[in-house]
Short mmCIF file of C-alpha atoms and ligand atoms in Angstrom, two decimals:
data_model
loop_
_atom_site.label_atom_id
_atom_site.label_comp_id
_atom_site.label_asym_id
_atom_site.label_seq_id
_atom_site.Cartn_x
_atom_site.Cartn_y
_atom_site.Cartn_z
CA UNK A 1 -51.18 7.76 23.46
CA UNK A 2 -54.77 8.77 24.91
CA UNK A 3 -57.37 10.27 22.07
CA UNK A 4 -59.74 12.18 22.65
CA UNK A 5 -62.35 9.56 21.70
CA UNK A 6 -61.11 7.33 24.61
CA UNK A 7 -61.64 10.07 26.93
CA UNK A 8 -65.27 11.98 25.98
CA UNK A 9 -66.77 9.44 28.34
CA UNK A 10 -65.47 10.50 31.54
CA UNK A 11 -66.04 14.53 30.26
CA UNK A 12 -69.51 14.04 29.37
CA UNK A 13 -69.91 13.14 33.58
CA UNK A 14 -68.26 16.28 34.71
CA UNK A 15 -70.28 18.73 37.19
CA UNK A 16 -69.56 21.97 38.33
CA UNK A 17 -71.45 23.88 40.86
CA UNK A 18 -71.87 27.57 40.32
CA UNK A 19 -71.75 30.30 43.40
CA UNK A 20 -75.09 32.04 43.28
CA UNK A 21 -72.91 35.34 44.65
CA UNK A 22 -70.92 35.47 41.69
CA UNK A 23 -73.43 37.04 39.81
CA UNK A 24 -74.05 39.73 41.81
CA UNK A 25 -71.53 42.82 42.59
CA UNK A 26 -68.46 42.17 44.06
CA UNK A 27 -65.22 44.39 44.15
CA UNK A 28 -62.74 45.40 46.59
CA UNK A 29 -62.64 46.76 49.93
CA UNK A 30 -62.02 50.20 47.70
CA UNK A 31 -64.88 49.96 45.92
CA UNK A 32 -67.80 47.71 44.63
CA UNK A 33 -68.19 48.30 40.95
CA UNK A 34 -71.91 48.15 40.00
CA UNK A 35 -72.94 46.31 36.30
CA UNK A 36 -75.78 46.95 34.17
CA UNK A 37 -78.31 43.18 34.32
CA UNK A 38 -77.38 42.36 37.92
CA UNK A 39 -79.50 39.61 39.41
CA UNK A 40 -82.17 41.81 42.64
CA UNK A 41 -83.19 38.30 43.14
CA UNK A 42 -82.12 34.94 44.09
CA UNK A 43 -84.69 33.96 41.41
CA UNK A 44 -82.63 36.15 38.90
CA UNK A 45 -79.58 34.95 39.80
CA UNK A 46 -80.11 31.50 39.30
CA UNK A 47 -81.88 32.58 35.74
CA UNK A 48 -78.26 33.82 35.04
CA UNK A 49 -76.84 30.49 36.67
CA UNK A 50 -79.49 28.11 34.32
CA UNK A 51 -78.12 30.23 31.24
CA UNK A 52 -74.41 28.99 32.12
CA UNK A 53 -75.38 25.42 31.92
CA UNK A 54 -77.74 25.90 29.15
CA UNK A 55 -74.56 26.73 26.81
CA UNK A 56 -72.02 24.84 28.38
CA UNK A 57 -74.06 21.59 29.58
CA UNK A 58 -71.67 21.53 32.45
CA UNK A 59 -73.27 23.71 35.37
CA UNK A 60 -76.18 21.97 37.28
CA UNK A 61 -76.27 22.93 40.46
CA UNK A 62 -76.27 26.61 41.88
CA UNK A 63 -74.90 27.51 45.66
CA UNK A 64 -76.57 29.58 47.68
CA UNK A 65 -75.31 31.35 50.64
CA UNK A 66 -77.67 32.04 53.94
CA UNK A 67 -78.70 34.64 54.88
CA UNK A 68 -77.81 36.65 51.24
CA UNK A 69 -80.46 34.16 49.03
CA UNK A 70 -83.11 33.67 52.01
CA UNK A 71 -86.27 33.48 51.11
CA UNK A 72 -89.74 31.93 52.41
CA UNK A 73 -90.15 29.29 50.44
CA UNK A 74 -87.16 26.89 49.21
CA UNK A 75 -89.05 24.36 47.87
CA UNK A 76 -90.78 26.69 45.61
CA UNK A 77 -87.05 28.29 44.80
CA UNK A 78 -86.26 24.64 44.01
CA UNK A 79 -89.27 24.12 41.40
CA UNK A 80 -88.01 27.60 39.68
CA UNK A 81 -84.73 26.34 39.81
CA UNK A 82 -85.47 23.06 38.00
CA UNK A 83 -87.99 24.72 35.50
CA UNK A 84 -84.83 26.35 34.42
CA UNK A 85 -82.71 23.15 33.99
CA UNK A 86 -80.70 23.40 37.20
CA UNK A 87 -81.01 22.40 41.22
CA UNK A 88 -80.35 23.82 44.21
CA UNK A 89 -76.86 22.42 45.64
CA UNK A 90 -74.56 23.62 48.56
CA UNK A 91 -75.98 25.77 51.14
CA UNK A 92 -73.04 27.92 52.19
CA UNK A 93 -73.36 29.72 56.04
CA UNK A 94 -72.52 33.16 56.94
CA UNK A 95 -70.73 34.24 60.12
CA UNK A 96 -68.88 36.93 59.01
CA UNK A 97 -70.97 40.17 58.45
CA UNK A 98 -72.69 40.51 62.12
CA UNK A 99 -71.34 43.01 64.26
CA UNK A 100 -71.71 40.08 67.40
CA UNK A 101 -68.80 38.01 65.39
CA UNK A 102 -66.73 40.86 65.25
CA UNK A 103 -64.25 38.43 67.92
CA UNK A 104 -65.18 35.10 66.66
CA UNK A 105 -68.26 32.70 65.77
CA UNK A 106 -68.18 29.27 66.24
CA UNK A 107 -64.31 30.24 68.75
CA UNK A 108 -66.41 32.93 70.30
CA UNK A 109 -65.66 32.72 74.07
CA UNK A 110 -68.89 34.37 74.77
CA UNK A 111 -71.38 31.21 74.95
CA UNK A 112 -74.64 33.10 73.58
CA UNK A 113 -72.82 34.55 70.48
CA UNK A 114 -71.42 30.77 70.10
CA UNK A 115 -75.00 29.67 70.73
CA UNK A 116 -76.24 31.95 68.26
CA UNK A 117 -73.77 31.16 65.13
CA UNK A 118 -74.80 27.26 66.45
CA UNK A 119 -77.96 28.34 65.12
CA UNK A 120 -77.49 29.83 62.47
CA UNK A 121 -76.21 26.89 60.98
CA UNK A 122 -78.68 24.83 62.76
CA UNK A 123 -80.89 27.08 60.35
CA UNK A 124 -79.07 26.04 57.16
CA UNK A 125 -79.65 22.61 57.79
CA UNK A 126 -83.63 23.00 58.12
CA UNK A 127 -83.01 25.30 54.70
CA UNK A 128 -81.30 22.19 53.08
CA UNK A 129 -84.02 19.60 54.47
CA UNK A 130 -86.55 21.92 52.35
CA UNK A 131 -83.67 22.44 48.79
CA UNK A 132 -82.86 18.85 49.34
CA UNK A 133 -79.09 20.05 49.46
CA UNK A 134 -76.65 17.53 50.72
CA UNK A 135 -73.58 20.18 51.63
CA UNK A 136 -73.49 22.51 54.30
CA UNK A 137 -70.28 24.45 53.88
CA UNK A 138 -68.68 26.17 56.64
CA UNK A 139 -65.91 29.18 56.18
CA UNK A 140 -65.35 30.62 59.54
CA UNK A 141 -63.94 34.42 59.37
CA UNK A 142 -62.71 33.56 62.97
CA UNK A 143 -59.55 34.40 64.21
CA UNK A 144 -57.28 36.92 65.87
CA UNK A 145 -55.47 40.36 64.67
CA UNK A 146 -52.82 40.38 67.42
CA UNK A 147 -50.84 37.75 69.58
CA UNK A 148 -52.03 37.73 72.93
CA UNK A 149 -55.86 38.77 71.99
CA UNK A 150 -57.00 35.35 72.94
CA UNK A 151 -56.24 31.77 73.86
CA UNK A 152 -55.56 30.21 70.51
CA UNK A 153 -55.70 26.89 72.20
CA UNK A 154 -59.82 27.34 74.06
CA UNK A 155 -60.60 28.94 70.55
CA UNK A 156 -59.99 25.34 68.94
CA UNK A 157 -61.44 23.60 72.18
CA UNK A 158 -64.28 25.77 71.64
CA UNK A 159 -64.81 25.15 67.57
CA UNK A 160 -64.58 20.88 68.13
CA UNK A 161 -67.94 21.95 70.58
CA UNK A 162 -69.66 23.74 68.40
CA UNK A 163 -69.50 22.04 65.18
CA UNK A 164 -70.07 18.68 67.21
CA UNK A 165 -73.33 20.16 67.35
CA UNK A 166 -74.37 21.36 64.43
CA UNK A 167 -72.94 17.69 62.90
CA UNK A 168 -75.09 16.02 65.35
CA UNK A 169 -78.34 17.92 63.32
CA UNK A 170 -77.44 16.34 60.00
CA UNK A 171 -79.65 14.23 58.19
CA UNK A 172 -78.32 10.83 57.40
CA UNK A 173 -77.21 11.50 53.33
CA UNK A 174 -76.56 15.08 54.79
CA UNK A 175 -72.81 16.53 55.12
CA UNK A 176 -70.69 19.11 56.57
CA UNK A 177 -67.89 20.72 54.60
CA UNK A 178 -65.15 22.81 56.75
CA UNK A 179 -63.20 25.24 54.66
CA UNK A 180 -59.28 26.60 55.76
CA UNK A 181 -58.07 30.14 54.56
CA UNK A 182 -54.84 30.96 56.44
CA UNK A 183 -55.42 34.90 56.56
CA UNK A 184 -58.07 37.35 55.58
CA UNK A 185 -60.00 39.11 57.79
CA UNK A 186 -58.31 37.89 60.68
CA UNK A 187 -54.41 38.94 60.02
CA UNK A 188 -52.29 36.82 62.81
CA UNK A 189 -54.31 33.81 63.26
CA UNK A 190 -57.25 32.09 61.66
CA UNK A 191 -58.82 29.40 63.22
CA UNK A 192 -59.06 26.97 60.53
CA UNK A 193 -55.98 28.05 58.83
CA UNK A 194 -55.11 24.68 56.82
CA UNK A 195 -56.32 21.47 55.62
CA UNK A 196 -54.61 19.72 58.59
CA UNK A 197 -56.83 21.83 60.70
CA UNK A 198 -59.43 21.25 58.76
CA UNK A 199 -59.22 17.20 58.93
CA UNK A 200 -58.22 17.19 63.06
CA UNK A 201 -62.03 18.74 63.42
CA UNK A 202 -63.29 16.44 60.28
CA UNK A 203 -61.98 13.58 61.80
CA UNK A 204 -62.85 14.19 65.20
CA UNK A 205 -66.57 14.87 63.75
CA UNK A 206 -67.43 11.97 61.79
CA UNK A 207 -67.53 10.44 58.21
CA UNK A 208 -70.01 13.13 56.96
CA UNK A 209 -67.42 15.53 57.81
CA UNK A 210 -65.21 16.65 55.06
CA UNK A 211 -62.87 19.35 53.96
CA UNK A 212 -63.38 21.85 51.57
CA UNK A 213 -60.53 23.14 49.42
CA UNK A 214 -61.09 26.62 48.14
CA UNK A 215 -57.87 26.75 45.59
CA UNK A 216 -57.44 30.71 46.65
CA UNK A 217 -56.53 29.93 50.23
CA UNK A 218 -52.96 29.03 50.22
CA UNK A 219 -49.93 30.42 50.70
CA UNK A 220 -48.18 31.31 47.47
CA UNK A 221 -46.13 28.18 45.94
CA UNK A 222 -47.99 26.08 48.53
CA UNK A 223 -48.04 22.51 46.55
CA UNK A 224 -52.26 22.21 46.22
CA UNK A 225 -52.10 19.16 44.21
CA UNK A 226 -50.21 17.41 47.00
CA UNK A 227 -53.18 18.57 49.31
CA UNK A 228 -55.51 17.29 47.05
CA UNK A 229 -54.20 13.88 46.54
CA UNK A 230 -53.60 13.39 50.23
CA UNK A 231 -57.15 14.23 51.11
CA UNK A 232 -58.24 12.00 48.30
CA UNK A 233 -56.27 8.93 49.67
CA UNK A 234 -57.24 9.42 53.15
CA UNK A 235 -60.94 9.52 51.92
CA UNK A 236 -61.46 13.46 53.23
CA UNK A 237 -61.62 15.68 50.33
CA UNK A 238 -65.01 17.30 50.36
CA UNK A 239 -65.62 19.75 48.29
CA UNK A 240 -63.65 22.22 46.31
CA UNK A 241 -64.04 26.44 45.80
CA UNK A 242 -62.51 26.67 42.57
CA UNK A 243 -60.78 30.24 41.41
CA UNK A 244 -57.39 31.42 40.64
CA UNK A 245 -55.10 33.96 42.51
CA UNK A 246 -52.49 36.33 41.80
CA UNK A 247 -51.46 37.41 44.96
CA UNK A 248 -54.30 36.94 47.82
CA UNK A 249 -57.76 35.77 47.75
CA UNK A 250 -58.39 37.17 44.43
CA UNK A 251 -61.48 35.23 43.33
CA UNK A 252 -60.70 35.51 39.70
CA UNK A 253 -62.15 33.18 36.88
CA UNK A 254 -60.60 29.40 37.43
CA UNK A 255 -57.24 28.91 35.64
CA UNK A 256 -57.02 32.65 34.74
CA UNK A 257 -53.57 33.07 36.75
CA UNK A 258 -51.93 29.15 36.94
CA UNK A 259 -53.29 27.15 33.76
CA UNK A 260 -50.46 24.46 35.11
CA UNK A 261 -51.73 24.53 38.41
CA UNK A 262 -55.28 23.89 37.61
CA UNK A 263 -53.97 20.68 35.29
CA UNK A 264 -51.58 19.30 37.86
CA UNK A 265 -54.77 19.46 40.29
CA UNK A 266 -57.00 17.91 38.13
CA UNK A 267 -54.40 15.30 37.58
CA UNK A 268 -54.93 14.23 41.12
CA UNK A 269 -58.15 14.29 41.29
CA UNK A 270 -58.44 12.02 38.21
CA UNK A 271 -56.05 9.59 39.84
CA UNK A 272 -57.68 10.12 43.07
CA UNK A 273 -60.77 8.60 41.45
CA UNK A 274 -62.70 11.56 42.40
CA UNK A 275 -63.59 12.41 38.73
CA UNK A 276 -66.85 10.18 37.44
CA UNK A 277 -70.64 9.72 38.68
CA UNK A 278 -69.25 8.06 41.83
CA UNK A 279 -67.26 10.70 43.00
CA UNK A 280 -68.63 12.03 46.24
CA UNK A 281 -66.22 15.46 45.87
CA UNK A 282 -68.85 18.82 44.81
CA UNK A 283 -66.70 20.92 42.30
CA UNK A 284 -68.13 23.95 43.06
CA UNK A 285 -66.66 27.69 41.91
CA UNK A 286 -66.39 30.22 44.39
CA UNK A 287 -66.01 33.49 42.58
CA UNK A 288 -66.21 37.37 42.32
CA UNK A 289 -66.23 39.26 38.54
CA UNK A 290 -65.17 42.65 39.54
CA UNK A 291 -64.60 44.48 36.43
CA UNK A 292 -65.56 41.41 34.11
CA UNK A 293 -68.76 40.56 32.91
CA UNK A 294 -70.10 38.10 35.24
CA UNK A 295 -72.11 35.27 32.87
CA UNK A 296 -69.25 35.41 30.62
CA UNK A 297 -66.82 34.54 33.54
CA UNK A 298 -68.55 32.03 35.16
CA UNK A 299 -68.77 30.28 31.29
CA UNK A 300 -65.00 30.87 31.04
CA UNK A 301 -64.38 29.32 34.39
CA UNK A 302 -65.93 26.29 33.78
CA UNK A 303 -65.25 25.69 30.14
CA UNK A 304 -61.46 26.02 31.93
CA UNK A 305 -62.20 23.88 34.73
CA UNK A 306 -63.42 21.58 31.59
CA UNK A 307 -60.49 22.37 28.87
CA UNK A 308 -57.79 21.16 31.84
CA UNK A 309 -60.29 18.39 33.12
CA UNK A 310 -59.85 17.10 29.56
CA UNK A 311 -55.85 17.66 29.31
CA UNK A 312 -55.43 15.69 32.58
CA UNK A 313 -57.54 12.68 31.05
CA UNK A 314 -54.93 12.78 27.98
CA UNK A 315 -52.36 11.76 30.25
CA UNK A 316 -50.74 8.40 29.50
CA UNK A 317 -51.04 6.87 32.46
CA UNK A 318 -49.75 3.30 31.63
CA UNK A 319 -46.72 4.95 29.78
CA UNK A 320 -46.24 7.47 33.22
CA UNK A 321 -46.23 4.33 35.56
CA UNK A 322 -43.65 2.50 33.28
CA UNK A 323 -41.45 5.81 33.34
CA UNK A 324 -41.69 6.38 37.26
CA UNK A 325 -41.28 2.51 38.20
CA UNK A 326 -37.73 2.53 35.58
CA UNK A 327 -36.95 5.72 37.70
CA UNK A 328 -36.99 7.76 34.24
CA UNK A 329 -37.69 11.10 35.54
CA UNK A 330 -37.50 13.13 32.51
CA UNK A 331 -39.64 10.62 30.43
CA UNK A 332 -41.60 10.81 33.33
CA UNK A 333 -41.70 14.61 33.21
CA UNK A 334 -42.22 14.37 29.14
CA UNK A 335 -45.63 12.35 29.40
CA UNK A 336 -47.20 14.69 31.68
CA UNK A 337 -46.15 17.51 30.15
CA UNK A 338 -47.36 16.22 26.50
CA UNK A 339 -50.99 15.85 27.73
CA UNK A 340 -50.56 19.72 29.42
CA UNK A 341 -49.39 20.68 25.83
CA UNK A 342 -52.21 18.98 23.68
CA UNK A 343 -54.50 21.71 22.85
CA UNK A 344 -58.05 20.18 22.94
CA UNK A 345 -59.83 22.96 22.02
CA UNK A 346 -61.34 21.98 18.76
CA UNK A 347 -61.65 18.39 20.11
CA UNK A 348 -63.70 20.45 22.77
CA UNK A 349 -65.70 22.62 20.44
CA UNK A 350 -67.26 19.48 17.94
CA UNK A 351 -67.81 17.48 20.96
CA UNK A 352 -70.06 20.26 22.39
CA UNK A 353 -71.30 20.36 18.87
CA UNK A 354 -72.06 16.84 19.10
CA UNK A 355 -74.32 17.46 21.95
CA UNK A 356 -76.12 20.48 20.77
CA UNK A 357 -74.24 22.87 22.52
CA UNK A 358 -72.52 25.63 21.34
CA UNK A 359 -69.07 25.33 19.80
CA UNK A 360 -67.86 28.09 21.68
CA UNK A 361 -70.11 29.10 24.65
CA UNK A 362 -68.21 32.34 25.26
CA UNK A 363 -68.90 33.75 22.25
CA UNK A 364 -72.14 32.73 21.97
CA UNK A 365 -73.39 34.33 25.36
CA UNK A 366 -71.83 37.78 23.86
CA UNK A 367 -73.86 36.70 20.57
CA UNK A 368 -77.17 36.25 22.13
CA UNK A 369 -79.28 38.93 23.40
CA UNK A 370 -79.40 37.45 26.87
CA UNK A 371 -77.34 40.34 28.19
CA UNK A 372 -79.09 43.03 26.43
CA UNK A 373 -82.47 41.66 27.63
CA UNK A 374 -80.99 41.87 31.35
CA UNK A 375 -79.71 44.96 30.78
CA UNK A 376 -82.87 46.39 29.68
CA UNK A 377 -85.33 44.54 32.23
CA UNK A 378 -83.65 44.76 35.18
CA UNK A 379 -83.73 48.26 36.34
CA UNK A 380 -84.96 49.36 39.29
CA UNK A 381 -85.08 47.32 42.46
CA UNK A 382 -81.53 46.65 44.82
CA UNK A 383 -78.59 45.03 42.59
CA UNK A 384 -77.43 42.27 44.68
CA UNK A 385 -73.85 42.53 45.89
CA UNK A 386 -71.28 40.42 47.26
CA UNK A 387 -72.93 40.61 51.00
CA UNK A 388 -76.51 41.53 49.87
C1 PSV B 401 -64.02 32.97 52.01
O1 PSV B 401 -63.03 33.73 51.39
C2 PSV B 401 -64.89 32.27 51.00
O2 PSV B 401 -64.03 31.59 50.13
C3 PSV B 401 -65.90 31.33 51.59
O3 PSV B 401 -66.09 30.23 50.75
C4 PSV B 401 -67.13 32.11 51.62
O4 PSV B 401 -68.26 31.37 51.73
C5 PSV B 401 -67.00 32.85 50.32
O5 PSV B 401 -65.64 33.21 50.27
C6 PSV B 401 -67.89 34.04 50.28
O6 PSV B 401 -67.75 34.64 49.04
MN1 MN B 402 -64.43 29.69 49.21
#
C-alpha cells in the first residue's frame, strides 16, 4: 500500500502550463459563442491565467500563441506576468489562418510562402529570446484534401528543409516541439500525422527537437499511453497538449470524457520518470470552453490533471512488479486498478488546505467575485476569440 503521505512530495512539484487562448472565445465552425468577462488583452488574459494558479497553486506558466498575443514589448508582458505570480512559457506559432497557407506552410512547394512561414517562426524565436521561453511549439495545418493534389513524398522532403532551419536559430537551452494531428483541416493527408512522423523529423533535427503530444489527436481507441511511454524511453517526449475528446478534436476540459485514460497516461509518465523537478516534459493544456465558463474549466482541468496525477502515484509499484514478473495478470490488473479506484479527493482538499489554498478551487472561483468584477469591467473593447 502507497498513502497519501508518501506521495504529497512528488504532487507538491507538479506544473501545468495554461493556453493563453483558452480564455478567450472559442466555439465551432457553426458558431463562436461570445461570454460576458472575456480577456481584449493578452494582459487580461493572463490576469485570468494568474487567478488559476492563485487557487490551485498548480498553474505557473501561461502559453501564448504568435501572432494572436503579439505585442511590442515582451519583456514588459513578462514583468506583468510575474507581478501576477506567473511566467511566460511556450510560444506556440501560427500557420494556419493566412490565406498564402491555404496549400501548405512549412510543405509549401512555393519557396517564398515556405520562406515566409520560415520566418515566421524565425520571429517566435526572437519573441522567446525577449519572454525567456524555452519551447517553440510547432502544429502545422499542412496537408492535402484529395489524393493526387500533391507529392506527399517532396511535401516531407520539403518540411525536414524548413524546420532544419528554423532549429538551426535556436538558442542553446532553447527547443523545438513538433506536434502530429492525423486530420483536421486537411481531410486525406496531414503532414505530420503521427508521433512516428513526428520523431523521423525530431530525430533527423537534433536533441532540442522533441515531440509534442496533444492527447486530442488520435484516432479513437488509439493506445496513448503506449505512445507516451515509448517516447519517454527513447528520450523524445516533449511536451504534451492536454484535453479530452469525444469524438474529434474536441478540446474539452482534461479528463472530462476518459478519466481512465488520463490515469493510465499519467501512469507512464510517472514510470517514465517524467513527473518531478527534473523532468524536461512541459504539461501544458491546450483547450477551448465553448459553452462552459472558461476560469472555471481551466481550474477543473488541472485540478483533474492533478486528482489522476495523484491516483497514478498510489500505485503499488513494488507489489505491480512482483505480480507481472509471477505472470499474475489479474493481480496485476487488481493493483492498478485499486490506485484508479482510491478516491483522493479529500486527501486532495486538506493538502491544498495545508498550503493555503483553497479546499476546493472550483467552488471557490464561483464564490469569489472575480467573475462578477470581469463581467462588469470588461465591456467595451474586441473580446478575444479563438483566432483573435
Ligand atoms: C491544433 O489542433 C492545436 O492543437 C495546436 O496545438 C494549435 O496550436 C492549437 O490547436 C490552437 O488552438
Ligand atoms: Mn494542441
Amino acid at each position: 500500500m502507497v498513502t497519501f503521505t508518501e506521495i504529497s512530495p512528488a504532487l507538491q512539484a507538479q506544473a501545468i502550463e495554461l493556453p493563453s487562448w483558452a480564455f478567450g472565445n472559442s466555439g465551432t465552425r457553426f458558431k463562436v459563442f461570445a461570454h460576458p468577462g472575456v480577456p481584449r488583452t493578452i494582459q487580461e488574459k493572463i490576469a485570468d491565467a494568474a487567478k488559476v494558479n492563485e487557487l490551485t497553486g498548480l498553474a505557473p506558466t501561461v502559453a501564448l500563441h504568435i501572432p494572436w498575443d503579439r505585442v511590442d514589448d515582451y519583456e514588459a508582458l513578462g514583468r506583468y506576468a510575474r507581478s501576477l505570480g506567473v511566467g511566460l512559457g511556450t510560444i506556440n506559432s501560427n500557420t494556419f489562418q493566412d490565406n498564402d497557407y491555404m496549400l501548405g506552410s512549412l510543405t509549401h512547394s512555393d519557396p517564398g510562402i515556405r520562406q515566409k512561414a520560415i520566418d515566421h517562426h524565425l520571429e517566435c524565436i526572437d519573441i522567446m529570446h525577449q519572454t525567456g521561453s524555452r519551447d517553440l511549439k510547432i502544429w502545422l495545418a499542412d496537408g492535402t484534401n484529395y489524393p493526387g493534389q500533391d507529392d506527399i513524398r517532396s511535401r516531407q522532403d520539403r518540411l525536414a528543409d524548413s524546420l532544419a532551419k528554423v532549429y538551426a536559430r535556436l538558442g542553446d537551452d532553447q527547443r523545438l516541439v513538433l506536434e502530429y494531428k492525423f486530420f483536421e483541416p486537411a481531410v486525406y493527408h496531414t503532414d505530420v500525422p503521427d508521433w512516428g512522423t513526428s520523431y523521423a523529423h525530431t530525430v533527423a533535427l537534433g536533441d532540442r527537437a522533441l515531440v509534442c503530444l496533444d492527447t486530442g489527436h488520435h484516432a479513437p481507441g488509439t493506445n496513448i499511453e503506449f505512445i507516451v511511454a515509448q517516447l519517454l524511453r527513447l528520450g523524445k517526449l516533449g511536451s504534451f497538449d492536454f484535453n479530452s475528446r469525444f469524438y474529434a478534436d474536441d478540446d474539452l476540459m482534461v479528463g472530462a470524457a476518459d478519466p481512465f485514460q488520463l490515469f493510465r497516461i499519467l501512469v507512464e509518465v510517472i514510470r517514465g520518470g517524467a513527473l518531478g523537478p527534473d523532468s524536461t516534459v512541459a504539461f501544458m493544456l491546450d483547450q477551448c470552453h465553448n459553452i462552459e465558463n472558461k476560469i472555471r474549466g481551466q481550474i477543473r482541468s488541472v485540478l483533474n490533471v492533478q486528482e489522476m496525477t495523484a491516483r497514478a502515484l498510489l500505485v503499488d509499484r513494488e507489489a505491480l512488479s512482483a505480480a507481472q514478473r509471477s505472470g499474475d495478470v489479474l493481480e496485476a490488473n487488481d493493483i492498478l486498478m485499486d490506485a484508479f479506484y482510491t478516491d483522493v479527493r479529500a486527501d486532495l482538499a486538506a493538502w491544498r488546505e495545508s498550503r493555503g489554498l483553497p479546499a476546493n478551487p472550483v467552488a471557490a472561483y464561483r464564490d469569489s467575485d472575480y467573475q462578477r468584477r470581469i463581467d462588469a469591467e470588461r465591456v467595451g473593447g474586441t473580446q478575444t476569440s479563438w483566432g483573435a
